[in-house]
């Protein structure tokens, strides 16, 4: 029957403005996003003398305030020990640089994700290049799509704090 095939959550509601322990040493944190998908789930892991963060949320209004409130909770009285980033999307890597600087800890990330993020950040510091606009025009983009590209170019970089100059490389199986 349909009821047995539906998804069941073991929690009354997702955490909002707080962390929620979902297993010993594993905290679930939900942060706001300014998109159609309006949240991201990030994780705090007990890491011995402190906690490790998995993903960070974006550098956008509301997320910094959410972190300020979360970091005032008792759970976060112990220091952050390291920051893991699963991949380069701004909702995952956005505040990684801020956390690593605030706590003086290492960023742990795969090489391809770290280098791709750094490359995209470097490229997105100015206006869209005319070379890129020409490429997309030759690929068949209409003038309206090209204008949207010009207007939105750099959004990725605005949602990400600068990354640290070094990182700890995550490899398959670690």
Coordinates of N, CA and C in Angstrom, one line a residue:
X1 N 0.8 -1.2 0.0 CA 0.0 0.0 0.0 C 0.9 1.3 0.0
X2 N 0.3 2.4 -0.4 CA 1.0 3.6 -0.5 C 1.7 4.1 0.8
X3 N 1.0 3.9 1.9 CA 1.5 4.4 3.2 C 2.8 3.7 3.5
X4 N 2.9 2.4 3.2 CA 4.2 1.7 3.6 C 5.3 2.1 2.6
X5 N 5.0 2.7 1.5 CA 6.1 3.1 0.5 C 6.5 4.5 0.7
X6 N 5.8 5.3 1.6 CA 6.1 6.7 1.7 C 7.3 6.9 2.6
X7 N 7.9 8.0 2.5 CA 9.1 8.3 3.3 C 8.7 8.7 4.7
X8 N 9.4 8.1 5.7 CA 9.1 8.4 7.1 C 10.4 9.0 7.7
X9 N 10.2 10.1 8.4 CA 11.3 10.8 9.1 C 11.2 10.5 10.6
X10 N 12.3 10.2 11.2 CA 12.3 9.8 12.7 C 12.3 11.1 13.6
X11 N 12.2 12.3 13.0 CA 12.2 13.5 13.8 C 10.9 14.3 13.5
X12 N 10.5 15.0 14.5 CA 9.2 15.8 14.4 C 9.4 16.8 13.3
X13 N 10.5 17.5 13.3 CA 10.7 18.6 12.3 C 12.2 18.7 12.1
X14 N 12.6 19.3 10.9 CA 14.0 19.6 10.8 C 14.5 20.7 11.7
X15 N 15.8 20.7 12.0 CA 16.2 21.8 12.9 C 16.1 23.1 12.2
X16 N 15.7 24.1 13.0 CA 15.6 25.5 12.5 C 16.2 26.4 13.5
X17 N 17.3 27.0 13.2 CA 18.0 27.9 14.2 C 18.7 27.1 15.3
X18 N 18.9 25.8 15.1 CA 19.5 25.0 16.2 C 20.1 23.8 15.5
X19 N 20.9 23.1 16.2 CA 21.4 21.8 15.7 C 20.6 20.7 16.3
X20 N 20.5 19.6 15.7 CA 19.8 18.4 16.2 C 20.6 17.2 16.2
X21 N 20.8 16.6 17.3 CA 21.6 15.3 17.3 C 20.8 14.2 16.7
X22 N 21.3 13.6 15.6 CA 20.6 12.5 15.0 C 21.2 11.2 15.2
X23 N 22.4 11.2 15.8 CA 23.1 10.0 16.2 C 24.2 10.5 17.2
X24 N 24.7 9.6 18.0 CA 25.8 10.1 18.9 C 27.0 10.7 18.2
X25 N 27.3 12.0 18.5 CA 28.4 12.6 17.8 C 28.1 13.2 16.5
X26 N 26.8 13.2 16.0 CA 26.4 13.7 14.7 C 25.3 14.7 14.8
X27 N 25.6 16.0 14.5 CA 24.6 17.0 14.6 C 24.1 17.4 13.2
X28 N 22.8 17.6 13.0 CA 22.2 18.0 11.8 C 21.9 19.5 11.9
X29 N 22.3 20.3 11.0 CA 22.1 21.7 11.0 C 21.4 22.1 9.6
X30 N 20.4 22.9 9.6 CA 19.7 23.3 8.4 C 19.9 24.8 8.3
X31 N 20.5 25.3 7.2 CA 20.7 26.7 6.9 C 19.9 27.2 5.8
X32 N 19.5 28.5 5.8 CA 18.7 29.0 4.8 C 19.5 29.3 3.5
X33 N 18.8 29.2 2.4 CA 19.4 29.5 1.1 C 18.4 30.5 0.3
X34 N 19.0 31.4 -0.5 CA 18.1 32.3 -1.2 C 17.7 31.8 -2.6
X35 N 17.4 30.6 -2.7 CA 17.0 30.0 -4.0 C 15.7 29.3 -3.9
X36 N 15.3 28.7 -5.0 CA 14.0 27.9 -4.9 C 14.2 26.7 -3.9
X37 N 15.3 26.1 -3.9 CA 15.7 25.2 -2.8 C 16.1 26.1 -1.7
X38 N 15.3 26.2 -0.6 CA 15.5 27.2 0.4 C 16.3 26.8 1.6
X39 N 17.0 25.7 1.5 CA 17.8 25.3 2.7 C 18.9 24.3 2.2
X40 N 19.9 24.2 3.1 CA 21.0 23.2 2.9 C 21.2 22.5 4.3
X41 N 21.4 21.2 4.2 CA 21.8 20.5 5.4 C 23.3 20.4 5.5
X42 N 23.8 20.8 6.7 CA 25.2 20.6 7.0 C 25.4 19.9 8.3
X43 N 26.6 19.4 8.6 CA 26.7 18.5 9.6 C 27.9 18.9 10.5
X44 N 27.7 18.7 11.8 CA 28.8 18.8 12.8 C 29.1 17.5 13.4
X45 N 30.4 17.1 13.3 CA 30.8 15.7 13.8 C 31.7 15.9 15.1
X46 N 31.4 15.1 16.1 CA 32.3 15.1 17.2 C 33.7 14.6 16.7
X47 N 34.7 15.4 17.1 CA 36.0 15.2 16.6 C 37.0 15.2 17.7
X48 N 36.7 14.5 18.8 CA 37.6 14.5 19.9 C 37.5 15.7 20.8
X49 N 38.5 16.6 20.7 CA 38.5 17.8 21.5 C 37.6 18.9 21.0
X50 N 37.0 18.7 19.8 CA 36.1 19.7 19.3 C 35.1 19.1 18.3
X51 N 34.8 19.8 17.3 CA 33.8 19.3 16.3 C 34.3 19.7 14.9
X52 N 34.1 18.8 13.9 CA 34.4 19.0 12.5 C 33.1 19.4 11.8
X53 N 33.2 20.3 10.9 CA 32.1 20.8 10.1 C 32.1 20.2 8.7
X54 N 31.0 19.7 8.3 CA 30.9 19.2 6.9 C 29.9 20.1 6.2
X55 N 30.5 20.9 5.2 CA 29.8 21.9 4.4 C 29.4 23.1 5.3
X56 N 29.1 24.2 4.7 CA 29.1 25.4 5.4 C 28.0 26.4 5.1
X57 N 27.3 26.2 4.0 CA 26.3 27.2 3.6 C 26.9 28.3 2.8
X58 N 26.1 29.2 2.3 CA 26.6 30.3 1.4 C 27.0 31.5 2.1
X59 N 27.7 32.4 1.5 CA 28.0 33.7 2.0 C 26.9 34.6 1.5
X60 N 25.7 34.5 2.1 CA 24.6 35.3 1.7 C 23.8 35.8 2.9
X61 N 23.0 36.8 2.8 CA 22.3 37.3 3.9 C 21.5 36.2 4.6
X62 N 21.5 36.2 5.9 CA 20.7 35.2 6.7 C 21.6 34.0 7.1
X63 N 22.6 33.6 6.4 CA 23.4 32.5 6.7 C 24.4 32.9 7.8
X64 N 25.0 34.1 7.7 CA 25.9 34.5 8.8 C 25.2 34.7 10.1
X65 N 24.0 35.2 10.0 CA 23.2 35.4 11.3 C 22.8 34.0 11.8
X66 N 22.5 33.1 11.0 CA 22.2 31.7 11.5 C 23.4 31.1 12.1
X67 N 24.5 31.3 11.5 CA 25.8 30.7 12.2 C 26.1 31.4 13.5
X68 N 25.9 32.7 13.6 CA 26.1 33.4 14.8 C 25.3 32.8 15.9
X69 N 24.0 32.6 15.6 CA 23.1 32.0 16.6 C 23.5 30.6 17.0
X70 N 23.9 29.8 16.0 CA 24.3 28.4 16.2 C 25.6 28.3 17.1
X71 N 26.5 29.2 16.7 CA 27.8 29.2 17.4 C 27.7 29.6 18.9
X72 N 26.6 30.3 19.2 CA 26.4 30.7 20.6 C 25.8 29.5 21.4
X73 N 25.4 28.4 20.8 CA 24.9 27.3 21.5 C 26.0 26.5 22.2
X74 N 25.6 25.8 23.3 CA 26.6 25.0 24.1 C 27.4 24.0 23.3
X75 N 26.8 23.4 22.3 CA 27.5 22.4 21.5 C 28.8 23.0 20.9
X76 N 28.8 24.3 20.5 CA 29.9 24.9 19.8 C 30.8 25.6 20.8
X77 N 30.7 25.4 22.1 CA 31.7 25.9 23.0 C 33.1 25.3 22.8
X78 N 33.1 24.0 22.3 CA 34.3 23.4 21.9 C 34.7 23.9 20.6
X79 N 36.0 24.0 20.2 CA 36.4 24.6 19.0 C 36.2 23.7 17.8
X80 N 36.1 24.3 16.6 CA 36.0 23.6 15.4 C 37.4 23.1 15.1
X81 N 37.5 21.8 14.7 CA 38.8 21.2 14.5 C 39.3 21.2 13.0
X82 N 38.3 21.1 12.1 CA 38.5 21.1 10.7 C 37.2 21.3 9.9
X83 N 37.4 21.6 8.7 CA 36.2 21.9 7.8 C 36.3 21.0 6.6
X84 N 35.3 20.2 6.4 CA 35.2 19.3 5.2 C 34.2 19.9 4.2
X85 N 34.6 20.0 3.0 CA 33.7 20.4 1.9 C 33.5 19.3 0.9
X86 N 32.2 18.9 0.7 CA 31.9 17.8 -0.1 C 32.1 18.1 -1.6
X87 N 31.7 19.4 -2.0 CA 31.9 19.8 -3.4 C 31.8 21.3 -3.5
X88 N 32.0 21.8 -4.7 CA 32.3 23.2 -5.0 C 31.0 24.1 -5.1
X89 N 29.9 23.6 -4.9 CA 28.7 24.4 -5.0 C 28.7 25.4 -3.9
X90 N 28.3 26.7 -4.1 CA 28.4 27.7 -3.1 C 27.7 27.4 -1.8
X91 N 26.6 26.6 -1.8 CA 26.0 26.3 -0.6 C 26.8 25.3 0.3
X92 N 27.7 24.7 -0.3 CA 28.6 23.7 0.4 C 29.9 24.4 0.8
X93 N 30.5 25.2 -0.1 CA 31.8 25.8 0.2 C 31.8 27.2 0.6
X94 N 30.7 27.9 0.5 CA 30.5 29.3 0.7 C 31.3 29.9 1.9
X95 N 31.1 29.3 3.0 CA 31.8 29.9 4.2 C 33.0 29.1 4.7
X96 N 33.5 28.2 3.9 CA 34.6 27.4 4.3 C 35.8 28.2 4.7
X97 N 36.1 29.2 3.8 CA 37.3 30.1 4.1 C 37.1 30.9 5.4
X98 N 35.9 31.3 5.7 CA 35.6 32.1 6.9 C 35.8 31.2 8.1
X99 N 35.3 29.9 8.1 CA 35.5 29.0 9.2 C 37.0 28.7 9.4
X100 N 37.7 28.4 8.3 CA 39.1 28.1 8.5 C 39.9 29.2 9.1
X101 N 39.6 30.4 8.7 CA 40.3 31.6 9.3 C 39.9 31.9 10.7
X102 N 38.6 31.8 11.0 CA 38.1 32.0 12.3 C 38.7 31.1 13.4
X103 N 38.8 29.8 13.0 CA 39.3 28.8 14.0 C 40.7 28.3 13.7
X104 N 41.3 28.8 12.7 CA 42.7 28.5 12.4 C 42.9 27.0 12.1
X105 N 41.9 26.5 11.3 CA 41.9 25.0 11.0 C 42.1 24.8 9.5
X106 N 42.3 23.5 9.1 CA 42.5 23.2 7.7 C 41.1 22.9 7.0
X107 N 41.2 23.2 5.8 CA 40.1 22.8 4.9 C 40.4 21.5 4.3
X108 N 39.5 20.6 4.3 CA 39.6 19.2 3.8 C 38.7 19.1 2.6
X109 N 39.2 18.8 1.4 CA 38.5 18.9 0.2 C 39.2 18.1 -0.9
X110 N 38.5 17.5 -1.9 CA 39.2 16.8 -2.9 C 40.0 17.8 -3.8
X111 N 41.0 17.3 -4.5 CA 41.8 18.2 -5.3 C 41.0 18.9 -6.4
X112 N 40.2 18.1 -7.1 CA 39.4 18.6 -8.3 C 38.4 19.7 -7.8
X113 N 37.8 19.5 -6.6 CA 36.8 20.4 -6.1 C 37.5 21.7 -5.7
X114 N 38.6 21.6 -4.9 CA 39.4 22.7 -4.5 C 39.9 23.6 -5.6
X115 N 40.5 22.9 -6.6 CA 41.1 23.7 -7.7 C 40.0 24.3 -8.6
X116 N 38.9 23.5 -8.8 CA 37.8 24.1 -9.6 C 37.2 25.3 -9.0
X117 N 37.1 25.3 -7.7 CA 36.5 26.4 -6.9 C 37.5 27.6 -7.1
X118 N 38.8 27.4 -6.9 CA 39.7 28.5 -7.0 C 39.7 29.1 -8.4
X119 N 39.7 28.2 -9.4 CA 39.6 28.7 -10.8 C 38.4 29.5 -11.1
X120 N 37.2 29.0 -10.7 CA 36.0 29.8 -10.9 C 36.0 31.1 -10.1
X121 N 36.5 31.1 -8.9 CA 36.6 32.4 -8.2 C 37.5 33.4 -8.9
X122 N 38.6 32.9 -9.4 CA 39.5 33.8 -10.1 C 38.9 34.4 -11.3
X123 N 38.2 33.5 -12.1 CA 37.6 33.9 -13.3 C 36.4 34.9 -13.1
X124 N 35.7 34.8 -12.0 CA 34.5 35.5 -11.8 C 34.7 36.8 -11.1
X125 N 35.9 37.3 -11.0 CA 36.2 38.6 -10.3 C 35.8 39.8 -11.1
X126 N 35.7 39.7 -12.4 CA 35.3 40.9 -13.2 C 34.0 40.6 -14.0
X127 N 33.8 41.4 -15.0 CA 32.6 41.1 -15.8 C 32.9 39.9 -16.7
X128 N 31.8 39.4 -17.3 CA 31.9 38.2 -18.2 C 32.8 38.6 -19.3
X129 N 33.7 37.7 -19.7 CA 34.6 38.0 -20.8 C 33.9 38.0 -22.1
X130 N 34.3 38.9 -23.0 CA 33.6 38.9 -24.3 C 33.9 37.6 -25.1
X131 N 35.0 36.9 -24.8 CA 35.4 35.6 -25.4 C 34.3 34.6 -25.0
X132 N 33.9 34.6 -23.7 CA 32.8 33.7 -23.3 C 31.5 34.0 -23.9
X133 N 31.2 35.3 -23.9 CA 29.9 35.7 -24.6 C 29.9 35.3 -26.0
X134 N 31.0 35.5 -26.7 CA 31.1 35.1 -28.1 C 30.9 33.6 -28.3
X135 N 31.6 32.8 -27.4 CA 31.5 31.4 -27.4 C 30.0 31.0 -27.3
X136 N 29.3 31.5 -26.3 CA 27.9 31.1 -26.1 C 27.0 31.6 -27.3
X137 N 27.3 32.8 -27.9 CA 26.5 33.2 -29.0 C 26.7 32.3 -30.2
X138 N 27.9 31.8 -30.4 CA 28.2 30.9 -31.5 C 27.6 29.5 -31.2
X139 N 27.4 29.2 -29.9 CA 26.7 28.0 -29.6 C 25.2 28.1 -29.7
X140 N 24.7 29.2 -30.1 CA 23.3 29.4 -30.3 C 22.4 30.1 -29.3
X141 N 23.1 30.7 -28.3 CA 22.3 31.4 -27.3 C 21.7 32.6 -27.9
X142 N 20.5 32.9 -27.6 CA 19.8 34.1 -28.1 C 20.3 35.4 -27.3
X143 N 20.0 36.6 -27.8 CA 20.5 37.8 -27.1 C 20.0 37.9 -25.7
X144 N 18.8 37.4 -25.4 CA 18.2 37.5 -24.0 C 19.0 36.6 -23.1
X145 N 19.4 35.4 -23.5 CA 20.2 34.5 -22.7 C 21.6 35.0 -22.5
X146 N 22.2 35.7 -23.5 CA 23.5 36.3 -23.4 C 23.4 37.4 -22.4
X147 N 22.4 38.2 -22.4 CA 22.3 39.3 -21.4 C 22.1 38.8 -20.0
X148 N 21.3 37.7 -19.8 CA 21.2 37.1 -18.5 C 22.6 36.6 -18.0
X149 N 23.4 36.0 -19.0 CA 24.7 35.5 -18.6 C 25.6 36.7 -18.1
X150 N 25.6 37.8 -18.9 CA 26.3 39.0 -18.5 C 25.9 39.5 -17.1
X151 N 24.6 39.6 -16.9 CA 24.0 40.1 -15.7 C 24.4 39.2 -14.5
X152 N 24.2 37.9 -14.6 CA 24.4 37.0 -13.5 C 25.8 36.6 -13.3
X153 N 26.7 36.9 -14.2 CA 28.1 36.5 -14.1 C 28.7 37.0 -12.8
X154 N 29.4 36.2 -12.1 CA 30.0 36.6 -10.8 C 29.2 36.2 -9.6
X155 N 28.0 35.8 -9.8 CA 27.1 35.4 -8.7 C 27.8 34.3 -7.9
X156 N 28.4 33.3 -8.5 CA 29.1 32.2 -7.8 C 30.1 32.8 -6.9
X157 N 30.9 33.7 -7.3 CA 32.0 34.3 -6.5 C 31.5 35.1 -5.3
X158 N 30.4 35.8 -5.5 CA 29.8 36.6 -4.4 C 29.3 35.8 -3.3
X159 N 29.0 34.5 -3.5 CA 28.5 33.6 -2.5 C 29.5 32.8 -1.8
X160 N 30.8 33.1 -2.1 CA 31.9 32.3 -1.5 C 32.9 33.2 -0.9
X161 N 33.3 32.9 0.4 CA 34.4 33.6 1.0 C 35.7 33.1 0.4
X162 N 36.7 33.9 0.3 CA 37.9 33.4 -0.3 C 38.4 32.2 0.4
X163 N 38.9 31.2 -0.3 CA 39.4 29.9 0.3 C 40.8 30.2 0.8
X164 N 41.2 29.3 1.7 CA 42.6 29.4 2.2 C 43.5 29.0 1.0
X165 N 44.8 29.4 1.1 CA 45.7 29.2 0.1 C 46.2 27.7 0.0
X166 N 45.9 26.9 1.1 CA 46.2 25.5 1.1 C 45.0 24.7 1.6
X167 N 45.1 23.4 1.5 CA 44.0 22.6 1.9 C 44.6 21.2 2.2
X168 N 43.8 20.4 2.8 CA 44.2 18.9 3.0 C 43.4 18.2 2.0
X169 N 44.1 17.4 1.2 CA 43.5 16.7 0.1 C 42.8 15.4 0.6
X170 N 41.5 15.4 0.2 CA 40.7 14.2 0.5 C 40.8 13.3 -0.7
X171 N 41.0 12.0 -0.5 CA 41.1 11.0 -1.5 C 40.1 9.9 -1.3
X172 N 39.8 9.2 -2.4 CA 38.8 8.1 -2.3 C 39.2 7.2 -1.2
X173 N 38.3 6.8 -0.4 CA 38.5 5.8 0.6 C 39.0 6.4 2.0
X174 N 39.2 7.7 2.1 CA 39.7 8.2 3.4 C 38.5 8.2 4.4

